[in-house]
Tab-separated table of C-alpha atoms in Angstrom:
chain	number	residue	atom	x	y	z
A	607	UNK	CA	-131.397	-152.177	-26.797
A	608	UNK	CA	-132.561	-151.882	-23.050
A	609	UNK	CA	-132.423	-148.219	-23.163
A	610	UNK	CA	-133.980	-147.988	-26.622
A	611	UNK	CA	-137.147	-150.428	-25.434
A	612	UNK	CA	-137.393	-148.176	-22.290
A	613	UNK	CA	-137.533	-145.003	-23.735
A	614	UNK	CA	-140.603	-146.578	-26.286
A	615	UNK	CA	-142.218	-146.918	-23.127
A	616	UNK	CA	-141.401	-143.827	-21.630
A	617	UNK	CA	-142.381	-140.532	-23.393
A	618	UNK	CA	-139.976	-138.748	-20.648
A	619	UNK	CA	-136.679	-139.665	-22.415
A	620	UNK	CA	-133.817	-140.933	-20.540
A	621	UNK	CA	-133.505	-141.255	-16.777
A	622	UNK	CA	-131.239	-138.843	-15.065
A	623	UNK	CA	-128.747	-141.394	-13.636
A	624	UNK	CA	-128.996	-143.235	-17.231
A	625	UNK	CA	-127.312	-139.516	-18.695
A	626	UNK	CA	-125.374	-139.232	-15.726
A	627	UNK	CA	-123.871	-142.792	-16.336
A	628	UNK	CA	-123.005	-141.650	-19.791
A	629	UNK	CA	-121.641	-138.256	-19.410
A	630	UNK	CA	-119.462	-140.182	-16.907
A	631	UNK	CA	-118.611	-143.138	-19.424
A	632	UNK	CA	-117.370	-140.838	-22.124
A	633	UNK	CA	-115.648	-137.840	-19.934
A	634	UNK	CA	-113.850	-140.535	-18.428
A	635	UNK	CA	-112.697	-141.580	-21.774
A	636	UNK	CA	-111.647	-138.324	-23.378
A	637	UNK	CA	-109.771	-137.778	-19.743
A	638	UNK	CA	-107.943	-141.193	-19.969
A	639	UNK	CA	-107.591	-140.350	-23.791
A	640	UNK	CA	-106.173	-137.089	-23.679
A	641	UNK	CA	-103.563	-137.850	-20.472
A	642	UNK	CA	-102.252	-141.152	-22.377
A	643	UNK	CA	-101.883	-139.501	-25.717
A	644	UNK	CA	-100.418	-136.222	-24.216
A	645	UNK	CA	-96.934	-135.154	-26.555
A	646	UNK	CA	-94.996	-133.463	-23.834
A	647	UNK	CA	-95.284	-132.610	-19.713
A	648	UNK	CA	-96.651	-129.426	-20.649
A	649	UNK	CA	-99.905	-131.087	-21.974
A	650	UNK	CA	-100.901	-132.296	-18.498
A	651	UNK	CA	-100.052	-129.315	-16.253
A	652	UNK	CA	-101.954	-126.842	-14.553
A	653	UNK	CA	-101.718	-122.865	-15.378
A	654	UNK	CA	-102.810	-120.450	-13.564
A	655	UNK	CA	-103.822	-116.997	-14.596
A	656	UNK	CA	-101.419	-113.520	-13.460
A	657	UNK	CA	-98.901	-116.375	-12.582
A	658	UNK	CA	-96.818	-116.273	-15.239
A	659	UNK	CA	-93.960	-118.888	-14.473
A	660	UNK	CA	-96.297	-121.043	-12.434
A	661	UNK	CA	-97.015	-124.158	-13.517
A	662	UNK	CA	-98.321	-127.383	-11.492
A	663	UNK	CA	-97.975	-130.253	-12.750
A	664	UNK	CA	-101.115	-132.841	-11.987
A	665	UNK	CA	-99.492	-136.498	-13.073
A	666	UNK	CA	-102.591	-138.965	-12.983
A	667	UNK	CA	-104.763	-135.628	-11.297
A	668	UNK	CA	-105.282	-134.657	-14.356
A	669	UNK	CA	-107.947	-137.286	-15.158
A	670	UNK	CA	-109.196	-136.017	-12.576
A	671	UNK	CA	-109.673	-132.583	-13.636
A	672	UNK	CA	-110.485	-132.979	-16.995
A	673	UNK	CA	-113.295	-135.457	-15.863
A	674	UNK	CA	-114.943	-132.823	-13.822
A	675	UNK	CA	-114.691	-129.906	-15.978
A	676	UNK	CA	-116.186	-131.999	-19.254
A	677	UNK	CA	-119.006	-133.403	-17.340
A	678	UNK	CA	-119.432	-130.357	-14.929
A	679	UNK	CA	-119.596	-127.996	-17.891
A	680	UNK	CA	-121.793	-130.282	-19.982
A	681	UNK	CA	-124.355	-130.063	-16.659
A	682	UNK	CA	-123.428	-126.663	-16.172
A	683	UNK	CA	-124.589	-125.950	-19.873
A	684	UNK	CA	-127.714	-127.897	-19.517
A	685	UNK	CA	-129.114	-126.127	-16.357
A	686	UNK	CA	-128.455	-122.703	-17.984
A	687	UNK	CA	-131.126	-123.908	-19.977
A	688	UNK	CA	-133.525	-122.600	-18.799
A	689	UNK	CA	-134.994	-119.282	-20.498
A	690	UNK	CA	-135.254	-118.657	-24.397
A	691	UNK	CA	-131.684	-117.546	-25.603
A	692	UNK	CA	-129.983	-117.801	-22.459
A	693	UNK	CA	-127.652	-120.781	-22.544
A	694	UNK	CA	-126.519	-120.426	-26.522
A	695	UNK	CA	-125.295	-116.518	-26.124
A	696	UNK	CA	-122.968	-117.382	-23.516
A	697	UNK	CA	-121.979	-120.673	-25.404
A	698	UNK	CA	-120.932	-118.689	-28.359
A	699	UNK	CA	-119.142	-116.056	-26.746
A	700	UNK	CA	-117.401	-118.381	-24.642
A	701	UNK	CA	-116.499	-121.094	-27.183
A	702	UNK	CA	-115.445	-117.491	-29.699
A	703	UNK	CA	-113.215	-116.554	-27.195
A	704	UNK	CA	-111.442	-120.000	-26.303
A	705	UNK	CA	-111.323	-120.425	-30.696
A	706	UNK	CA	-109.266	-117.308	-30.277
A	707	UNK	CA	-106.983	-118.799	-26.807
A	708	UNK	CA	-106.958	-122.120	-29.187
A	709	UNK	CA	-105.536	-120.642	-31.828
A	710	UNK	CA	-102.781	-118.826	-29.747
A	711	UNK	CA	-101.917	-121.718	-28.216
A	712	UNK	CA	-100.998	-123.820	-31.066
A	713	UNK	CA	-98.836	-120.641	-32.313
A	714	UNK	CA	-95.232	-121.187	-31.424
A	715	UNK	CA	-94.265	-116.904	-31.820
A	716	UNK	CA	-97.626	-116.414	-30.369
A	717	UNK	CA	-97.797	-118.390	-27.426
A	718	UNK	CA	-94.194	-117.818	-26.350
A	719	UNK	CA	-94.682	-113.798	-26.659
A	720	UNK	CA	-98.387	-114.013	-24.349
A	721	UNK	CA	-95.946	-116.498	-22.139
A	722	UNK	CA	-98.663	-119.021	-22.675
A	723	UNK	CA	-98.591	-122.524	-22.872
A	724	UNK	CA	-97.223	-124.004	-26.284
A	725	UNK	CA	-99.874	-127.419	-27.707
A	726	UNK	CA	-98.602	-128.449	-30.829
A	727	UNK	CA	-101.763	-128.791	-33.349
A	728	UNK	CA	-104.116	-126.643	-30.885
A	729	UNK	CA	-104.954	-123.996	-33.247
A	730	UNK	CA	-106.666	-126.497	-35.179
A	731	UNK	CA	-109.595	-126.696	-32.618
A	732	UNK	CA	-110.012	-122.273	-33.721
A	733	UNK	CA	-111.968	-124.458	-36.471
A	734	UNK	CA	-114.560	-126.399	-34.360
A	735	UNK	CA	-115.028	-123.410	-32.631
A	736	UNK	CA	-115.958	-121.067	-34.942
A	737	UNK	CA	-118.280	-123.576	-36.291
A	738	UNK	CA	-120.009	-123.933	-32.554
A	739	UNK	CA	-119.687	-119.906	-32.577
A	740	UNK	CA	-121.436	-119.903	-35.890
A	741	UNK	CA	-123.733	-122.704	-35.459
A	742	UNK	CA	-124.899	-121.113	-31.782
A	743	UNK	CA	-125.680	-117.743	-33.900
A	744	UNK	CA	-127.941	-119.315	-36.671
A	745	UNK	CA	-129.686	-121.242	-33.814
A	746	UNK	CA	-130.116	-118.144	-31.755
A	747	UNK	CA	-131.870	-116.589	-34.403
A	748	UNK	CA	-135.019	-119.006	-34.022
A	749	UNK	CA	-134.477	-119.465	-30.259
A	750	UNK	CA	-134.575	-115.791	-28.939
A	751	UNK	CA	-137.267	-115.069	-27.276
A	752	UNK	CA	-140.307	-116.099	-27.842
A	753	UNK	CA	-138.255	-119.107	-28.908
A	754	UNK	CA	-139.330	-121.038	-31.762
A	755	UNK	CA	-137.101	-124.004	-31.497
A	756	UNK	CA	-135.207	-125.527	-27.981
A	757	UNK	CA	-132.028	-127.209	-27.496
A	758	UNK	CA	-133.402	-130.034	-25.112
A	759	UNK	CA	-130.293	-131.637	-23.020
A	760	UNK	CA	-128.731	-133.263	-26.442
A	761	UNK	CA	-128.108	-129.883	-27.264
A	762	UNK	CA	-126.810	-128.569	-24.073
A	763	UNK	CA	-124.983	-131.331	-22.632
A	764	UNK	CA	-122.991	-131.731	-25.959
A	765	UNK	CA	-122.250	-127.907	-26.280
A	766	UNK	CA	-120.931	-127.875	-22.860
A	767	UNK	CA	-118.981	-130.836	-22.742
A	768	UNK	CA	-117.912	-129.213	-26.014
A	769	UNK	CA	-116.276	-126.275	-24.031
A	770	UNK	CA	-114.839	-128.571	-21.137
A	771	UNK	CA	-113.186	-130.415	-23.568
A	772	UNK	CA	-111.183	-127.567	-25.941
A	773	UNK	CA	-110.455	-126.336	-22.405
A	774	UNK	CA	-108.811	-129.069	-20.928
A	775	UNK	CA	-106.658	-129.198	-24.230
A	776	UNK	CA	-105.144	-125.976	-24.744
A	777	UNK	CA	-104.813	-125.889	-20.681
A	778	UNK	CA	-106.922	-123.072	-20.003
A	779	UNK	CA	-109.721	-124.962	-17.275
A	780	UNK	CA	-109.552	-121.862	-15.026
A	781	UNK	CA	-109.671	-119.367	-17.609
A	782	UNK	CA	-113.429	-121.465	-18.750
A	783	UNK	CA	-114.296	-120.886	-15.174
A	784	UNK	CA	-113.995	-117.393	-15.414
A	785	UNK	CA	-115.111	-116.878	-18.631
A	786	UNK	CA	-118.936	-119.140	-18.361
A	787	UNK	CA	-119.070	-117.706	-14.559
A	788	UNK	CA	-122.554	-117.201	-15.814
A	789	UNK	CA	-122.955	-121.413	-16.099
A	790	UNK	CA	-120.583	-121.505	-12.678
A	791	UNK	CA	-122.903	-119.162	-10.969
A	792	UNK	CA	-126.354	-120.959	-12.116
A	793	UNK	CA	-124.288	-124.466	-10.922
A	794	UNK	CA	-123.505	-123.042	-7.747
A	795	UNK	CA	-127.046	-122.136	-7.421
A	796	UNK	CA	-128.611	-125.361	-7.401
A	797	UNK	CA	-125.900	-126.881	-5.425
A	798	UNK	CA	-126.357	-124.594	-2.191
A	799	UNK	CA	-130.315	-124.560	-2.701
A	800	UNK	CA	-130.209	-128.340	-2.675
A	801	UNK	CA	-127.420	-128.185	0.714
A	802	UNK	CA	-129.118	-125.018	2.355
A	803	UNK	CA	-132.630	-127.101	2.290
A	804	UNK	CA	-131.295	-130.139	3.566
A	805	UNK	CA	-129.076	-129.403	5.997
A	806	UNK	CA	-131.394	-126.439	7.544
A	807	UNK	CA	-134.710	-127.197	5.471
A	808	UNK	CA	-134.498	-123.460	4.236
A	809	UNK	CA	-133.998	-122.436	0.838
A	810	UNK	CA	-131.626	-119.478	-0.317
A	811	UNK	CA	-133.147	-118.512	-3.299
A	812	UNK	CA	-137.099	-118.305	-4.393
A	813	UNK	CA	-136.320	-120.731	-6.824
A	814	UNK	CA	-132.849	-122.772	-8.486
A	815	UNK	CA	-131.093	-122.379	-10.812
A	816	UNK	CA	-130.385	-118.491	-10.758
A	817	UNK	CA	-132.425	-117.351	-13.558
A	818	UNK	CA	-135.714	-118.329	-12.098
A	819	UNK	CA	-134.864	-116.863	-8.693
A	820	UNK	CA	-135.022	-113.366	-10.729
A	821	UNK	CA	-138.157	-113.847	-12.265
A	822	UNK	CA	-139.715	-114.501	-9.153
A	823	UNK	CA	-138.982	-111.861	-7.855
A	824	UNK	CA	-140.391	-110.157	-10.964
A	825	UNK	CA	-138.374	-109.243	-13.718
A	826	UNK	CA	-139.492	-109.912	-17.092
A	827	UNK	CA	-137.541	-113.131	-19.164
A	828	UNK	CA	-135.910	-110.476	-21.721
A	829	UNK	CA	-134.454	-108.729	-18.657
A	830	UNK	CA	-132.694	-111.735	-17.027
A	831	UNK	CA	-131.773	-113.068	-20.643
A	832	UNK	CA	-129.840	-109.860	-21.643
A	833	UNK	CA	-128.405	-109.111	-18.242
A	834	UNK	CA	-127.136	-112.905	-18.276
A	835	UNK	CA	-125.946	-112.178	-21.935
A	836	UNK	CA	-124.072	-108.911	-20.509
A	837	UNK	CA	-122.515	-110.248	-17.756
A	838	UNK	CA	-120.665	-112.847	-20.165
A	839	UNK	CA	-119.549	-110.381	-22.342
A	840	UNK	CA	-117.531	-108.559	-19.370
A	841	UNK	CA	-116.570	-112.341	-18.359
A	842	UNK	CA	-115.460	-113.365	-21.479
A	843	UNK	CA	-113.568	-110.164	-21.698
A	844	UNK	CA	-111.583	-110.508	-18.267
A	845	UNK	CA	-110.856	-113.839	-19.477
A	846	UNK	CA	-108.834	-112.656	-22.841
A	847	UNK	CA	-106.976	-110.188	-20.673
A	848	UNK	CA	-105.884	-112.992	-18.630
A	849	UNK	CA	-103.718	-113.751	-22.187
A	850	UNK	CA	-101.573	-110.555	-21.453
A	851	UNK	CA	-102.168	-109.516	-17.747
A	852	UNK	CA	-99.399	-112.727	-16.475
């Protein structure tokens, strides 16, 4: 009711520590959620790509981790966010691909012949993400540029805590990393502009996040967009041959 009475008074929509405070609240609570309910020890360990008998297992860490990669990919998501077209692209292709790693992963012949982790009932999230995948595409088609419709940060920050989640469950976190580099890279971006300005009170690029640095320096939207777009396909890409390559 506070929240609702504020926001009445306050065309600017919610505060960022009020969203920050509930990203937190409920990626807490899918981390606590998904460590308590876990079936078996493989659920909670750690797999890393072209390792293929290593496996760390994280105990109570893994709150940990799954906190940070549902809220840092929901952010992540949301700062993309920035040009017509350029956050939902990568969001399909990247929640496409981990449909596909879902589905393998909840396939006993499957899983054990990639020498990937085995999560009972894990191909059932190949559903919810072909419906993002497919739900991304019919919204793409009014928000390429010139966009005619936005996402706003309910859009975003769901769609990326969207991805942090299925990847925390079929225990592919760096695999996500790899494959949304694109969101990494625009993270990182605003990150070391905020550090690099006030620790030395210069600033590394023209402007954060990433995309806007290269359209000060002059190239045109559609160029950034697409060469965003194409740089996730060759991500998302690498990341499937991670599935083999162990």
């Amino acid at each position: 009711m506070i929240i609702a009475r504020y926001l009445k008074k306050n065309p600017k929509g919610l505060p960022a520590r009020w969203k920050y405070f509930w990203q937190s609240l409920i990626g807490l609570f899918a981390a606590v959620y998904l460590y308590t309910n876990a079936a078996s020890p493989v659920e909670t360990q750690l797999f890393v790509p072209f390792f293929k008998d290593f496996a760390l297992g994280l105990g109570p860490f893994y709150i940990v981790i799954a906190y940070f990669m549902i809220v840092g990919f929901s952010n992540a998501v949301n700062l993309t966010d920035g040009l017509d077209g350029l956050a939902i692209l990568p969001t399909v292709m990247v929640g496409a691909a981990l449909g596909i790693i879902a589905y393998l992963t909840g396939h006993a012949q499957f899983s054990e012949y990639l020498d990937i982790a085995y999560i009972a009932g894990a191909g059932e999230l190949g559903i919810f993400c072909g419906a993002m995948a497919g739900a991304g595409l019919g919204f793409l088609w009014f928000n390429t540029y010139p966009a005619q419709v936005f996402m706003g940060d309910v859009g975003a920050l769901a769609l990326g805590a969207a991805l942090g989640v299925v990847a925390v469950i079929v225990r592919h976190e760096i695999v996500l990393l790899i494959m949304g580099g694109v969101f990494v890279m625009e993270t990182l971006s605003v990150i070391l502009q905020v550090a690099s300005y006030k620790l030395t009170g210069k600033r590394i690029f023209r402007m954060a996040p990433l995309h806007h640095h290269f359209e000060l320096k002059g190239w045109p939207e559609p160029r950034v967009i697409v060469r965003f777009w194409i740089i996730t396909v060759i991500l998302v890409l690498c990341g499937l041959a991670t599935l083999k390559i162990r």
